[in-house]
GROMACS .gro file of N, CA and C in nm:
model
  381
    1MET      N    1   1.706  -1.858   0.039
    1MET     CA    2   1.770  -2.000   0.086
    1MET      C    3   1.668  -2.126   0.136
    2ASN      N    4   1.718  -2.220   0.130
    2ASN     CA    5   1.663  -2.357   0.136
    2ASN      C    6   1.705  -2.349   0.258
    3THR      N    7   1.599  -2.476   0.372
    3THR     CA    8   1.608  -2.532   0.517
    3THR      C    9   1.616  -2.595   0.502
    4SER      N   10   1.642  -2.664   0.619
    4SER     CA   11   1.617  -2.850   0.594
    4SER      C   12   1.517  -2.836   0.555
    5SER      N   13   1.368  -2.786   0.647
    5SER     CA   14   1.197  -2.751   0.655
    5SER      C   15   1.142  -2.799   0.481
    6ASP      N   16   1.169  -2.683   0.405
    6ASP     CA   17   1.196  -2.687   0.225
    6ASP      C   18   1.248  -2.786   0.167
    7VAL      N   19   1.385  -2.874   0.156
    7VAL     CA   20   1.464  -2.934   0.102
    7VAL      C   21   1.256  -3.092   0.165
    8VAL      N   22   1.269  -3.128  -0.015
    8VAL     CA   23   1.171  -3.223  -0.030
    8VAL      C   24   1.220  -3.365  -0.051
    9THR      N   25   1.195  -3.471  -0.079
    9THR     CA   26   1.229  -3.603   0.031
    9THR      C   27   1.185  -3.647  -0.080
   10GLY      N   28   1.191  -3.772  -0.156
   10GLY     CA   29   1.147  -3.865  -0.275
   10GLY      C   30   1.087  -3.986  -0.226
   11LEU      N   31   0.968  -3.994  -0.290
   11LEU     CA   32   0.872  -4.156  -0.231
   11LEU      C   33   0.970  -4.225  -0.150
   12ASP      N   34   1.098  -4.242  -0.228
   12ASP     CA   35   1.206  -4.324  -0.215
   12ASP      C   36   1.363  -4.390  -0.154
   13GLY      N   37   1.336  -4.156  -0.127
   13GLY     CA   38   1.432  -4.135   0.004
   13GLY      C   39   1.416  -4.217   0.115
   14CYS      N   40   1.530  -4.093   0.204
   14CYS     CA   41   1.515  -4.112   0.378
   14CYS      C   42   1.441  -3.969   0.380
   15ALA      N   43   1.389  -3.967   0.522
   15ALA     CA   44   1.398  -3.819   0.527
   15ALA      C   45   1.490  -3.797   0.621
   16VAL      N   46   1.561  -3.821   0.727
   16VAL     CA   47   1.608  -3.844   0.799
   16VAL      C   48   1.747  -3.941   0.711
   17PRO      N   49   1.846  -3.789   0.661
   17PRO     CA   50   1.953  -3.877   0.577
   17PRO      C   51   2.081  -3.938   0.729
   18GLU      N   52   2.003  -4.022   0.842
   18GLU     CA   53   2.115  -4.086   0.902
   18GLU      C   54   2.070  -4.260   0.913
   19THR      N   55   2.111  -4.346   0.975
   19THR     CA   56   2.157  -4.498   0.939
   19THR      C   57   2.125  -4.542   1.079
   20ASP      N   58   2.021  -4.634   1.102
   20ASP     CA   59   2.083  -4.709   1.252
   20ASP      C   60   2.178  -4.880   1.175
   21ALA      N   61   2.241  -4.790   1.300
   21ALA     CA   62   2.365  -4.891   1.307
   21ALA      C   63   2.339  -5.005   1.288
   22ALA      N   64   2.307  -5.035   1.399
   22ALA     CA   65   2.286  -5.175   1.511
   22ALA      C   66   2.179  -5.240   1.344
   23ARG      N   67   2.074  -5.188   1.276
   23ARG     CA   68   2.007  -5.265   1.140
   23ARG      C   69   2.073  -5.307   1.084
   24VAL      N   70   2.191  -5.206   1.053
   24VAL     CA   71   2.273  -5.250   0.946
   24VAL      C   72   2.375  -5.336   0.913
   25ALA      N   73   2.401  -5.312   1.082
   25ALA     CA   74   2.512  -5.419   1.117
   25ALA      C   75   2.447  -5.628   1.148
   26ALA      N   76   2.293  -5.558   1.167
   26ALA     CA   77   2.269  -5.711   1.140
   26ALA      C   78   2.196  -5.829   0.974
   27THR      N   79   2.146  -5.644   0.942
   27THR     CA   80   2.163  -5.734   0.813
   27THR      C   81   2.258  -5.797   0.705
   28ARG      N   82   2.390  -5.706   0.729
   28ARG     CA   83   2.479  -5.672   0.676
   28ARG      C   84   2.514  -5.907   0.716
   29ASP      N   85   2.484  -5.952   0.891
   29ASP     CA   86   2.479  -6.059   0.811
   29ASP      C   87   2.484  -6.174   0.806
   30ARG      N   88   2.295  -6.118   0.797
   30ARG     CA   89   2.278  -6.241   0.728
   30ARG      C   90   2.260  -6.181   0.538
   31LEU      N   91   2.242  -6.088   0.522
   31LEU     CA   92   2.289  -6.029   0.379
   31LEU      C   93   2.371  -6.256   0.294
   32VAL      N   94   2.403  -6.189   0.144
   32VAL     CA   95   2.452  -6.253   0.080
   32VAL      C   96   2.503  -6.244   0.071
   33THR      N   97   2.630  -6.381  -0.006
   33THR     CA   98   2.749  -6.277   0.020
   33THR      C   99   2.795  -6.297  -0.133
   34PRO      N  100   2.865  -6.144  -0.201
   34PRO     CA  101   2.888  -6.124  -0.358
   34PRO      C  102   2.842  -6.212  -0.425
   35GLU      N  103   2.953  -6.338  -0.376
   35GLU     CA  104   2.952  -6.465  -0.496
   35GLU      C  105   2.789  -6.525  -0.490
   36GLU      N  106   2.742  -6.549  -0.407
   36GLU     CA  107   2.591  -6.622  -0.358
   36GLU      C  108   2.493  -6.518  -0.466
   37ALA      N  109   2.532  -6.374  -0.448
   37ALA     CA  110   2.459  -6.314  -0.513
   37ALA      C  111   2.488  -6.331  -0.594
   38THR      N  112   2.594  -6.381  -0.666
   38THR     CA  113   2.586  -6.386  -0.885
   38THR      C  114   2.518  -6.522  -0.820
   39ARG      N  115   2.574  -6.529  -0.790
   39ARG     CA  116   2.531  -6.750  -0.848
   39ARG      C  117   2.359  -6.767  -0.824
   40LEU      N  118   2.281  -6.633  -0.743
   40LEU     CA  119   2.112  -6.633  -0.782
   40LEU      C  120   2.067  -6.544  -0.900
   41ALA      N  121   2.122  -6.451  -0.918
   41ALA     CA  122   2.160  -6.343  -1.029
   41ALA      C  123   2.127  -6.488  -1.161
   42GLU      N  124   2.273  -6.537  -1.193
   42GLU     CA  125   2.295  -6.686  -1.247
   42GLU      C  126   2.131  -6.734  -1.256
   43LEU      N  127   2.030  -6.821  -1.170
   43LEU     CA  128   1.860  -6.944  -1.114
   43LEU      C  129   1.852  -6.857  -1.197
   44PHE      N  130   1.819  -6.656  -1.178
   44PHE     CA  131   1.683  -6.625  -1.202
   44PHE      C  132   1.738  -6.642  -1.393
   45ARG      N  133   1.876  -6.553  -1.413
   45ARG     CA  134   1.905  -6.539  -1.570
   45ARG      C  135   1.760  -6.678  -1.672
   46LEU      N  136   1.884  -6.730  -1.575
   46LEU     CA  137   1.887  -6.852  -1.636
   46LEU      C  138   1.708  -6.893  -1.615
   47LEU      N  139   1.595  -6.949  -1.556
   47LEU     CA  140   1.434  -6.899  -1.529
   47LEU      C  141   1.394  -6.736  -1.576
   48GLY      N  142   1.469  -6.655  -1.650
   48GLY     CA  143   1.381  -6.512  -1.681
   48GLY      C  144   1.348  -6.590  -1.826
   49ASP      N  145   1.401  -6.650  -1.898
   49ASP     CA  146   1.387  -6.745  -2.026
   49ASP      C  147   1.257  -6.772  -2.032
   50PRO      N  148   1.166  -6.725  -2.113
   50PRO     CA  149   0.993  -6.801  -2.195
   50PRO      C  150   1.041  -6.897  -2.211
   51THR      N  151   1.049  -6.967  -2.278
   51THR     CA  152   1.091  -7.121  -2.324
   51THR      C  153   1.153  -7.253  -2.203
   52ARG      N  154   1.259  -7.138  -2.154
   52ARG     CA  155   1.241  -7.284  -2.035
   52ARG      C  156   1.197  -7.296  -1.924
   53ALA      N  157   1.089  -7.098  -1.946
   53ALA     CA  158   0.948  -7.154  -1.808
   53ALA      C  159   0.883  -7.246  -1.859
   54ARG      N  160   0.805  -7.229  -1.961
   54ARG     CA  161   0.737  -7.354  -1.921
   54ARG      C  162   0.805  -7.418  -1.954
   55LEU      N  163   0.919  -7.502  -2.029
   55LEU     CA  164   1.017  -7.590  -1.977
   55LEU      C  165   0.983  -7.697  -1.871
   56LEU      N  166   1.008  -7.576  -1.799
   56LEU     CA  167   1.004  -7.605  -1.589
   56LEU      C  168   0.838  -7.603  -1.597
   57TYR      N  169   0.718  -7.609  -1.596
   57TYR     CA  170   0.628  -7.587  -1.528
   57TYR      C  171   0.592  -7.637  -1.593
   58ALA      N  172   0.633  -7.698  -1.733
   58ALA     CA  173   0.559  -7.833  -1.827
   58ALA      C  174   0.604  -7.996  -1.749
   59LEU      N  175   0.783  -8.013  -1.680
   59LEU     CA  176   0.805  -8.071  -1.557
   59LEU      C  177   0.794  -8.098  -1.449
   60LEU      N  178   0.723  -7.943  -1.373
   60LEU     CA  179   0.693  -7.968  -1.285
   60LEU      C  180   0.493  -8.034  -1.251
   61GLU      N  181   0.438  -7.963  -1.397
   61GLU     CA  182   0.308  -8.016  -1.447
   61GLU      C  183   0.306  -8.217  -1.486
   62ALA      N  184   0.362  -8.295  -1.548
   62ALA     CA  185   0.349  -8.437  -1.561
   62ALA      C  186   0.494  -8.540  -1.477
   63GLY      N  187   0.600  -8.413  -1.474
   63GLY     CA  188   0.673  -8.493  -1.346
   63GLY      C  189   0.775  -8.529  -1.406
   64GLU      N  190   0.777  -8.591  -1.587
   64GLU     CA  191   0.941  -8.602  -1.580
   64GLU      C  192   0.864  -8.647  -1.798
   65LEU      N  193   0.957  -8.622  -1.837
   65LEU     CA  194   0.934  -8.587  -1.971
   65LEU      C  195   1.046  -8.581  -2.078
   66CYS      N  196   1.065  -8.665  -2.193
   66CYS     CA  197   1.157  -8.696  -2.251
   66CYS      C  198   1.182  -8.515  -2.378
   67VAL      N  199   1.257  -8.558  -2.453
   67VAL     CA  200   1.218  -8.439  -2.528
   67VAL      C  201   1.115  -8.350  -2.614
   68CYS      N  202   1.118  -8.516  -2.713
   68CYS     CA  203   0.997  -8.536  -2.743
   68CYS      C  204   0.828  -8.489  -2.769
   69ASP      N  205   0.861  -8.490  -2.574
   69ASP     CA  206   0.687  -8.520  -2.575
   69ASP      C  207   0.715  -8.353  -2.459
   70LEU      N  208   0.831  -8.307  -2.375
   70LEU     CA  209   0.862  -8.095  -2.400
   70LEU      C  210   0.848  -8.018  -2.469
   71ALA      N  211   0.908  -8.121  -2.642
   71ALA     CA  212   0.934  -8.013  -2.734
   71ALA      C  213   0.718  -7.993  -2.796
   72ASP      N  214   0.673  -8.102  -2.792
   72ASP     CA  215   0.556  -8.125  -2.789
   72ASP      C  216   0.469  -8.056  -2.690
   73ALA      N  217   0.435  -8.046  -2.621
   73ALA     CA  218   0.388  -7.999  -2.532
   73ALA      C  219   0.521  -7.821  -2.505
   74VAL      N  220   0.565  -7.766  -2.551
   74VAL     CA  221   0.544  -7.644  -2.474
   74VAL      C  222   0.538  -7.620  -2.636
   75GLU      N  223   0.557  -7.632  -2.747
   75GLU     CA  224   0.562  -7.636  -2.894
   75GLU      C  225   0.666  -7.512  -2.969
   76VAL      N  226   0.773  -7.592  -2.923
   76VAL     CA  227   0.930  -7.519  -2.927
   76VAL      C  228   1.006  -7.717  -3.010
   77SER      N  229   1.069  -7.606  -3.032
   77SER     CA  230   1.164  -7.736  -3.123
   77SER      C  231   1.235  -7.798  -3.047
   78ASP      N  232   1.250  -7.932  -3.083
   78ASP     CA  233   1.330  -8.059  -3.040
   78ASP      C  234   1.498  -7.932  -3.066
   79THR      N  235   1.518  -7.934  -3.087
   79THR     CA  236   1.673  -7.847  -3.081
   79THR      C  237   1.646  -7.683  -2.990
   80ALA      N  238   1.552  -7.662  -2.996
   80ALA     CA  239   1.559  -7.575  -2.881
   80ALA      C  240   1.468  -7.566  -2.774
   81VAL      N  241   1.430  -7.720  -2.715
   81VAL     CA  242   1.444  -7.791  -2.592
   81VAL      C  243   1.526  -7.878  -2.491
   82SER      N  244   1.585  -7.980  -2.625
   82SER     CA  245   1.745  -7.985  -2.593
   82SER      C  246   1.814  -7.912  -2.529
   83HIS      N  247   1.887  -7.736  -2.611
   83HIS     CA  248   1.959  -7.592  -2.566
   83HIS      C  249   1.930  -7.613  -2.444
   84ALA      N  250   1.778  -7.585  -2.448
   84ALA     CA  251   1.740  -7.537  -2.280
   84ALA      C  252   1.804  -7.596  -2.150
   85LEU      N  253   1.762  -7.710  -2.213
   85LEU     CA  254   1.756  -7.853  -2.067
   85LEU      C  255   1.921  -7.911  -2.067
   86ARG      N  256   1.991  -7.814  -2.181
   86ARG     CA  257   2.186  -7.899  -2.082
   86ARG      C  258   2.181  -7.716  -2.030
   87LEU      N  259   2.139  -7.598  -2.058
   87LEU     CA  260   2.149  -7.498  -2.001
   87LEU      C  261   2.136  -7.530  -1.830
   88LEU      N  262   1.925  -7.638  -1.819
   88LEU     CA  263   1.981  -7.674  -1.706
   88LEU      C  264   1.959  -7.682  -1.652
   89ARG      N  265   2.011  -7.846  -1.707
   89ARG     CA  266   2.084  -7.921  -1.601
   89ARG      C  267   2.230  -7.865  -1.534
   90THR      N  268   2.301  -7.864  -1.630
   90THR     CA  269   2.415  -7.777  -1.594
   90THR      C  270   2.419  -7.725  -1.417
   91ALA      N  271   2.288  -7.577  -1.461
   91ALA     CA  272   2.331  -7.516  -1.305
   91ALA      C  273   2.160  -7.599  -1.255
   92GLY      N  274   2.195  -7.794  -1.252
   92GLY     CA  275   2.101  -7.758  -1.129
   92GLY      C  276   1.969  -7.808  -1.145
   93ILE      N  277   1.976  -7.717  -1.213
   93ILE     CA  278   1.810  -7.690  -1.199
   93ILE      C  279   1.666  -7.847  -1.236
   94VAL      N  280   1.767  -7.939  -1.362
   94VAL     CA  281   1.658  -8.041  -1.330
   94VAL      C  282   1.771  -8.163  -1.294
   95ALA      N  283   1.700  -8.229  -1.377
   95ALA     CA  284   1.752  -8.374  -1.347
   95ALA      C  285   1.727  -8.461  -1.469
   96SER      N  286   1.836  -8.547  -1.512
   96SER     CA  287   1.751  -8.665  -1.657
   96SER      C  288   1.809  -8.876  -1.594
   97ARG      N  289   1.742  -8.919  -1.681
   97ARG     CA  290   1.813  -9.050  -1.658
   97ARG      C  291   1.778  -9.120  -1.799
   98ARG      N  292   1.846  -9.186  -1.796
   98ARG     CA  293   1.797  -9.325  -1.950
   98ARG      C  294   1.779  -9.369  -1.904
   99ALA      N  295   1.700  -9.416  -1.996
   99ALA     CA  296   1.591  -9.529  -2.049
   99ALA      C  297   1.639  -9.580  -2.229
  100GLY      N  298   1.680  -9.688  -2.174
  100GLY     CA  299   1.758  -9.683  -2.366
  100GLY      C  300   1.843  -9.600  -2.427
  101ARG      N  301   1.787  -9.626  -2.502
  101ARG     CA  302   1.840  -9.503  -2.539
  101ARG      C  303   1.759  -9.277  -2.526
  102THR      N  304   1.632  -9.341  -2.426
  102THR     CA  305   1.526  -9.194  -2.459
  102THR      C  306   1.576  -9.191  -2.250
  103VAL      N  307   1.629  -9.022  -2.303
  103VAL     CA  308   1.623  -8.977  -2.174
  103VAL      C  309   1.588  -8.832  -2.132
  104TYR      N  310   1.481  -8.924  -1.968
  104TYR     CA  311   1.355  -8.803  -1.952
  104TYR      C  312   1.451  -8.707  -1.848
  105TYR      N  313   1.412  -8.638  -1.846
  105TYR     CA  314   1.397  -8.492  -1.752
  105TYR      C  315   1.273  -8.555  -1.688
  106ARG      N  316   1.325  -8.392  -1.503
  106ARG     CA  317   1.258  -8.391  -1.437
  106ARG      C  318   1.292  -8.341  -1.319
  107LEU      N  319   1.270  -8.213  -1.338
  107LEU     CA  320   1.296  -8.100  -1.185
  107LEU      C  321   1.395  -8.222  -1.106
  108ALA      N  322   1.458  -8.097  -1.054
  108ALA     CA  323   1.569  -8.133  -1.003
  108ALA      C  324   1.561  -8.195  -0.832
  109ASP      N  325   1.533  -8.164  -0.820
  109ASP     CA  326   1.467  -8.165  -0.681
  109ASP      C  327   1.376  -8.039  -0.580
  110ALA      N  328   1.325  -8.038  -0.451
  110ALA     CA  329   1.216  -7.948  -0.393
  110ALA      C  330   1.193  -7.857  -0.393
  111HIS      N  331   1.342  -7.827  -0.397
  111HIS     CA  332   1.304  -7.668  -0.379
  111HIS      C  333   1.238  -7.559  -0.540
  112VAL      N  334   1.365  -7.612  -0.619
  112VAL     CA  335   1.285  -7.608  -0.769
  112VAL      C  336   1.215  -7.581  -0.800
  113ARG      N  337   1.098  -7.770  -0.737
  113ARG     CA  338   0.955  -7.725  -0.774
  113ARG      C  339   0.901  -7.620  -0.623
  114MET      N  340   0.954  -7.593  -0.561
  114MET     CA  341   0.861  -7.532  -0.416
  114MET      C  342   0.858  -7.294  -0.489
  115LEU      N  343   1.043  -7.334  -0.578
  115LEU     CA  344   1.087  -7.248  -0.684
  115LEU      C  345   0.940  -7.113  -0.766
  116LEU      N  346   0.925  -7.285  -0.779
  116LEU     CA  347   0.840  -7.242  -0.913
  116LEU      C  348   0.662  -7.255  -0.915
  117ASP      N  349   0.649  -7.297  -0.827
  117ASP     CA  350   0.473  -7.294  -0.755
  117ASP      C  351   0.516  -7.167  -0.685
  118LEU      N  352   0.640  -7.102  -0.567
  118LEU     CA  353   0.547  -6.975  -0.526
  118LEU      C  354   0.580  -6.898  -0.600
  119SER      N  355   0.705  -6.810  -0.708
  119SER     CA  356   0.622  -6.762  -0.811
  119SER      C  357   0.496  -6.793  -0.944
  120ARG      N  358   0.464  -6.873  -0.900
  120ARG     CA  359   0.319  -6.927  -0.962
  120ARG      C  360   0.190  -6.791  -0.906
  121GLU      N  361   0.189  -6.880  -0.748
  121GLU     CA  362   0.164  -6.796  -0.668
  121GLU      C  363   0.137  -6.558  -0.712
  122HIS      N  364   0.286  -6.598  -0.699
  122HIS     CA  365   0.291  -6.489  -0.651
  122HIS      C  366   0.258  -6.357  -0.852
  123LEU      N  367   0.270  -6.462  -0.860
  123LEU     CA  368   0.181  -6.341  -1.044
  123LEU      C  369   0.031  -6.358  -0.990
  124LYS      N  370  -0.017  -6.437  -1.004
  124LYS     CA  371  -0.148  -6.448  -0.890
  124LYS      C  372  -0.211  -6.388  -0.819
  125GLU      N  373  -0.118  -6.328  -0.751
  125GLU     CA  374  -0.170  -6.241  -0.664
  125GLU      C  375  -0.018  -6.021  -0.654
  126THR      N  376   0.005  -6.093  -0.822
  126THR     CA  377   0.006  -5.924  -0.834
  126THR      C  378  -0.107  -5.947  -0.954
  127GLY      N  379  -0.123  -5.980  -1.047
  127GLY     CA  380  -0.170  -5.978  -1.189
  127GLY      C  381  -0.153  -6.009  -1.300
   0.00000   0.00000   0.00000
């Protein structure tokens, strides 16, 4: 017969199945809403594509580039770059400006730059 001392708890489990109601309530008060969680998941899904990630880091380094320059920099077709930029622009991750017949792209704001910088730093730390 198993007693409570015979039960093996996994490393990711709770040794005592009892919650701290105050901590749970405080956490719920600061938790992202389901709508925010959906938008965040969509943002990370966009950033989760290697080509789009490389395009964003190219813009981070260069500041502003046209489709042709981006395609050359990341060694991807103009069509693939245009498609990726359309998705990123719609999501508010990149912004554009027109100069004659050429459209230049840049990161939308400092938050995107920070997100990319922090992500790269995290990669360096985790190997």
